């Protein structure tokens, strides 16, 4: 699937019910993703054009105190929203189709990275481990977005963040605790995504 205009792409993956739709809505600041009522219902790849991640301003020149101040380059990109995985009642054929979809997405020429969502309360599932293997195999740039941070107290949240970081083997700046409910960590994630697109080494 070729997207027009050609822009950098960032994929979002996570098990169903991890909070992916909610996080996408929180990132974009309006309702772009349908919140799933039935887990495992969305099977197709959804693509969202994000005109300017983060600022809500257009990337034109504006007047500043000392004359014209250029705004930062707008971070226009596509979000590729992959179907949630790990839904128990999915058959073998669908699992294989999902694996193919992931592989295809990870090999896309303009893919700059993957936001991998993990629920703060749960250990990595077998399906999460399969995703971890796929991400490693394709050498993907990964940002781990730990979801539903508000479900734990501050102390437990920090503990889980550290545990997950160790389990994932990712550096601190690639793991962030988020909450679509409180908005915590959303700006950090936006900044990290902007870093992926700008090609800032992670
Ligand atoms: P998806 O299946 O991964 O797209 O998950 P949804 O975004 O539909 O969320 C699944 C459930 O988790 C819903 O009941 C959401 O209201 C809830 N949820 C999602 N994000 C958060 C969060 O940050 N905090 C809390 N407390 N609940 C959340």
PDB file of C-alpha atoms in Angstrom, residues 14-120:
ATOM      1  CA  UNK A  14      -0.114  -3.772  21.130  1.00  0.00           C
ATOM      2  CA  UNK A  15      -2.409  -6.465  22.410  1.00  0.00           C
ATOM      3  CA  UNK A  16      -6.109  -5.754  22.155  1.00  0.00           C
ATOM      4  CA  UNK A  17      -7.509  -3.733  25.043  1.00  0.00           C
ATOM      5  CA  UNK A  18      -4.056  -2.317  25.848  1.00  0.00           C
ATOM      6  CA  UNK A  19      -5.478   1.177  25.323  1.00  0.00           C
ATOM      7  CA  UNK A  20      -4.236   1.830  21.772  1.00  0.00           C
ATOM      8  CA  UNK A  21      -7.312   3.703  20.523  1.00  0.00           C
ATOM      9  CA  UNK A  22      -7.365   5.826  23.668  1.00  0.00           C
ATOM     10  CA  UNK A  23      -3.654   6.652  23.339  1.00  0.00           C
ATOM     11  CA  UNK A  24      -4.020   7.557  19.652  1.00  0.00           C
ATOM     12  CA  UNK A  25      -6.852   9.912  20.548  1.00  0.00           C
ATOM     13  CA  UNK A  26      -4.800  11.443  23.353  1.00  0.00           C
ATOM     14  CA  UNK A  27      -1.822  11.935  21.020  1.00  0.00           C
ATOM     15  CA  UNK A  28      -3.775  13.608  18.301  1.00  0.00           C
ATOM     16  CA  UNK A  29      -6.011  15.557  20.637  1.00  0.00           C
ATOM     17  CA  UNK A  30      -9.246  14.642  18.957  1.00  0.00           C
ATOM     18  CA  UNK A  31     -11.185  11.504  18.300  1.00  0.00           C
ATOM     19  CA  UNK A  32      -9.458   9.828  15.390  1.00  0.00           C
ATOM     20  CA  UNK A  33      -9.569   6.224  16.485  1.00  0.00           C
ATOM     21  CA  UNK A  34     -12.713   4.378  17.292  1.00  0.00           C
ATOM     22  CA  UNK A  35     -12.612   3.053  20.856  1.00  0.00           C
ATOM     23  CA  UNK A  36     -13.158  -0.666  20.527  1.00  0.00           C
ATOM     24  CA  UNK A  37     -16.157  -2.173  22.240  1.00  0.00           C
ATOM     25  CA  UNK A  38     -15.397  -5.744  21.257  1.00  0.00           C
ATOM     26  CA  UNK A  39     -11.793  -6.850  21.788  1.00  0.00           C
ATOM     27  CA  UNK A  40     -10.134  -8.151  18.659  1.00  0.00           C
ATOM     28  CA  UNK A  41     -12.763  -6.650  16.409  1.00  0.00           C
ATOM     29  CA  UNK A  42     -10.527  -4.384  14.332  1.00  0.00           C
ATOM     30  CA  UNK A  43      -8.649  -6.640  11.919  1.00  0.00           C
ATOM     31  CA  UNK A  44      -7.473  -4.209   9.275  1.00  0.00           C
ATOM     32  CA  UNK A  45      -4.651  -1.706   9.238  1.00  0.00           C
ATOM     33  CA  UNK A  46      -5.915   1.821   9.879  1.00  0.00           C
ATOM     34  CA  UNK A  47      -3.898   4.739   8.560  1.00  0.00           C
ATOM     35  CA  UNK A  48      -4.151   8.233   9.996  1.00  0.00           C
ATOM     36  CA  UNK A  49      -2.577  11.295   8.427  1.00  0.00           C
ATOM     37  CA  UNK A  50      -1.197  13.447  11.225  1.00  0.00           C
ATOM     38  CA  UNK A  51      -0.736  16.915   9.751  1.00  0.00           C
ATOM     39  CA  UNK A  52       1.467  18.345  12.483  1.00  0.00           C
ATOM     40  CA  UNK A  53       2.202  16.237  15.509  1.00  0.00           C
ATOM     41  CA  UNK A  54       2.456  18.106  18.731  1.00  0.00           C
ATOM     42  CA  UNK A  55       1.925  21.765  18.132  1.00  0.00           C
ATOM     43  CA  UNK A  56      -1.510  22.162  16.642  1.00  0.00           C
ATOM     44  CA  UNK A  57      -0.022  25.100  14.751  1.00  0.00           C
ATOM     45  CA  UNK A  58       0.657  25.274  11.064  1.00  0.00           C
ATOM     46  CA  UNK A  59       4.300  25.396  10.131  1.00  0.00           C
ATOM     47  CA  UNK A  60       4.296  28.943   8.790  1.00  0.00           C
ATOM     48  CA  UNK A  61       6.323  31.937   9.841  1.00  0.00           C
ATOM     49  CA  UNK A  62       4.793  34.036  12.614  1.00  0.00           C
ATOM     50  CA  UNK A  63       5.655  37.424  14.086  1.00  0.00           C
ATOM     51  CA  UNK A  64       7.789  37.341  17.203  1.00  0.00           C
ATOM     52  CA  UNK A  65       9.050  40.146  19.445  1.00  0.00           C
ATOM     53  CA  UNK A  66      12.208  40.441  17.360  1.00  0.00           C
ATOM     54  CA  UNK A  67      10.657  40.026  13.974  1.00  0.00           C
ATOM     55  CA  UNK A  68       9.687  36.866  12.159  1.00  0.00           C
ATOM     56  CA  UNK A  69      10.296  33.651  13.998  1.00  0.00           C
ATOM     57  CA  UNK A  70      10.117  30.441  12.018  1.00  0.00           C
ATOM     58  CA  UNK A  71       8.146  27.716  13.685  1.00  0.00           C
ATOM     59  CA  UNK A  72       9.779  24.312  13.939  1.00  0.00           C
ATOM     60  CA  UNK A  73       9.356  22.142  10.880  1.00  0.00           C
ATOM     61  CA  UNK A  74       5.953  20.561  11.061  1.00  0.00           C
ATOM     62  CA  UNK A  75       6.121  16.899  11.851  1.00  0.00           C
ATOM     63  CA  UNK A  76       3.654  15.587   9.333  1.00  0.00           C
ATOM     64  CA  UNK A  77       3.466  11.834   9.283  1.00  0.00           C
ATOM     65  CA  UNK A  78       1.277   8.775   9.070  1.00  0.00           C
ATOM     66  CA  UNK A  79       0.247   6.689  12.026  1.00  0.00           C
ATOM     67  CA  UNK A  80      -0.191   3.061  11.038  1.00  0.00           C
ATOM     68  CA  UNK A  81      -2.563   1.507  13.528  1.00  0.00           C
ATOM     69  CA  UNK A  82      -2.148  -2.257  13.453  1.00  0.00           C
ATOM     70  CA  UNK A  83      -4.875  -4.553  14.779  1.00  0.00           C
ATOM     71  CA  UNK A  84      -4.628  -5.470  18.436  1.00  0.00           C
ATOM     72  CA  UNK A  85      -3.144  -8.918  18.976  1.00  0.00           C
ATOM     73  CA  UNK A  86      -3.535 -11.643  21.565  1.00  0.00           C
ATOM     74  CA  UNK A  87      -7.249 -12.065  21.311  1.00  0.00           C
ATOM     75  CA  UNK A  88      -7.876 -15.637  22.428  1.00  0.00           C
ATOM     76  CA  UNK A  89     -10.584 -16.561  19.947  1.00  0.00           C
ATOM     77  CA  UNK A  90      -8.569 -15.711  16.849  1.00  0.00           C
ATOM     78  CA  UNK A  91      -7.889 -18.729  14.626  1.00  0.00           C
ATOM     79  CA  UNK A  92      -4.626 -19.984  13.151  1.00  0.00           C
ATOM     80  CA  UNK A  93      -5.208 -18.386   9.757  1.00  0.00           C
ATOM     81  CA  UNK A  94      -5.869 -14.999  11.304  1.00  0.00           C
ATOM     82  CA  UNK A  95      -2.746 -15.285  13.444  1.00  0.00           C
ATOM     83  CA  UNK A  96      -0.673 -16.021  10.362  1.00  0.00           C
ATOM     84  CA  UNK A  97      -2.297 -13.101   8.520  1.00  0.00           C
ATOM     85  CA  UNK A  98      -1.459 -10.834  11.440  1.00  0.00           C
ATOM     86  CA  UNK A  99       2.176 -11.957  11.447  1.00  0.00           C
ATOM     87  CA  UNK A 100       2.337 -11.190   7.724  1.00  0.00           C
ATOM     88  CA  UNK A 101       0.818  -7.764   8.279  1.00  0.00           C
ATOM     89  CA  UNK A 102       3.370  -6.952  11.001  1.00  0.00           C
ATOM     90  CA  UNK A 103       6.273  -8.090   8.869  1.00  0.00           C
ATOM     91  CA  UNK A 104       5.013  -6.059   5.928  1.00  0.00           C
ATOM     92  CA  UNK A 105       4.527  -2.957   8.115  1.00  0.00           C
ATOM     93  CA  UNK A 106       7.994  -3.265   9.681  1.00  0.00           C
ATOM     94  CA  UNK A 107       9.610  -3.495   6.249  1.00  0.00           C
ATOM     95  CA  UNK A 108       7.915  -0.401   4.823  1.00  0.00           C
ATOM     96  CA  UNK A 109      10.427   1.948   3.303  1.00  0.00           C
ATOM     97  CA  UNK A 110       9.243   5.041   5.150  1.00  0.00           C
ATOM     98  CA  UNK A 111       8.703   3.418   8.517  1.00  0.00           C
ATOM     99  CA  UNK A 112      10.721   5.374  11.067  1.00  0.00           C
ATOM    100  CA  UNK A 113       9.765   3.416  14.135  1.00  0.00           C
ATOM    101  CA  UNK A 114       7.211   1.543  16.167  1.00  0.00           C
ATOM    102  CA  UNK A 115       5.271   2.581  19.246  1.00  0.00           C
ATOM    103  CA  UNK A 116       4.739  -0.645  21.164  1.00  0.00           C
ATOM    104  CA  UNK A 117       2.042  -0.455  23.813  1.00  0.00           C
ATOM    105  CA  UNK A 118       2.156  -2.485  27.004  1.00  0.00           C
ATOM    106  CA  UNK A 119      -0.300  -2.351  29.914  1.00  0.00           C
ATOM    107  CA  UNK A 120       1.517  -1.291  33.081  1.00  0.00           C
TER     108      UNK A 120
END
